Steps between C-alpha positions, in 0.01 A plus 500: 500500500813282522818581307431211265148622425634851446755359256230312310284812486784719369580254221135450407414869496800592284431219254137606459595867464759427231332223299122540523427773246182699437481343154490145638166327482585145616725441802609166644513477878701224666468327835664510840571740784678764290211516254274623779697824474477497119121496523505770768698726266271425207205607713668835555490577128244729341167312527421595141814320382415190701146507362646464148736218600454124533713317757596137443571311826720193538334335797198488729693737730571773245152470352357566844725802555392651169130435554515637854650817352212535255721442194390329180635144479562301181694190401749396232229322305341841442820704489784305342720809469584684822677836514702425813502236773640573846566207730710396797761224519649264755850562362662687209852442369747736337356423153137565606412132505258433785354230721127537555234274643545535873134594499411213262377736226786480249299343214262794473782741583707372209210513254424861592869597496552348154192680366645837602703734282707572813551287811609684817607335826465662843657357815685582819875470556474141632408377151812640328761237406787455257400139433161338554503278806709733716210655690206276408593156629154341511538379142354560157119486518367246249126481435391145414176320417395315816500145363860533376665659804684188617638434153609864463658497846709196404617669179594819686703295746673329208584845359685581823239639735535236772293706746209570265168463680129559465395831654260440786225740602481691827173476698383235251566129488683408181690684226474857376254519212555779247232725350515260203433188709858370485771410754836669564835326539788709638826381345830640639795485260750710694645787297341516154766633263305408184136568585378482139642148463357396835161639393507297178605179673220523756236611249566190288390270783157361417249615760665838559261788433735795564835578660569797726809607306442823305790530256568783254163659574542799730615830354567673832491427875454733796639402841396698806799537734533520879613862486188612315661516156405292195752305293412457133633219283451497124587250232 
């Protein structure tokens, strides 16, 4: 296992150990490479506890991980109140604001995070920044309805993201299509000193479904470090 994977595992295991309690009955599970380790740790719990628990995934990927592990899967339509949601992030700033959506799942991720009593982020040391945009330079992921993508792109460019572009698929001709049937525009804005304002400005563009800026949501973040330790950041 590489140092980066070890760092992800350390952060994920500690977050699960400290925030998934025996009394919890509904747990949100995010998406991405770090969440693979979250699910692995959940599967190490007492099987009787897992048998009494419903797990709410945020993507096709996390749903598959949970089902492959034999866990009970639900959704936010059934379970509108979640005890805790644990998810990864592409970048986290000093105030626990985050950029998410590198995996094109941020709409479902945000819904499940907002439904939770507690939202916990797990990541490796590469995702730790003072200001959003330091480490993650690909841009803010913006999910848009397909027919409006050109109009949204123009508006994002007018807001200052001159290099905003439609995310194209790999090993498929054409754009990335989300689990919800939408497109993704990646909009770089440089350093984002006021992420909540940027979130509002983008969200007000007609045709935008969701923005990969998670502001004032996370309660705590765990960063796995190169030396094997885990750095914890709280509000």
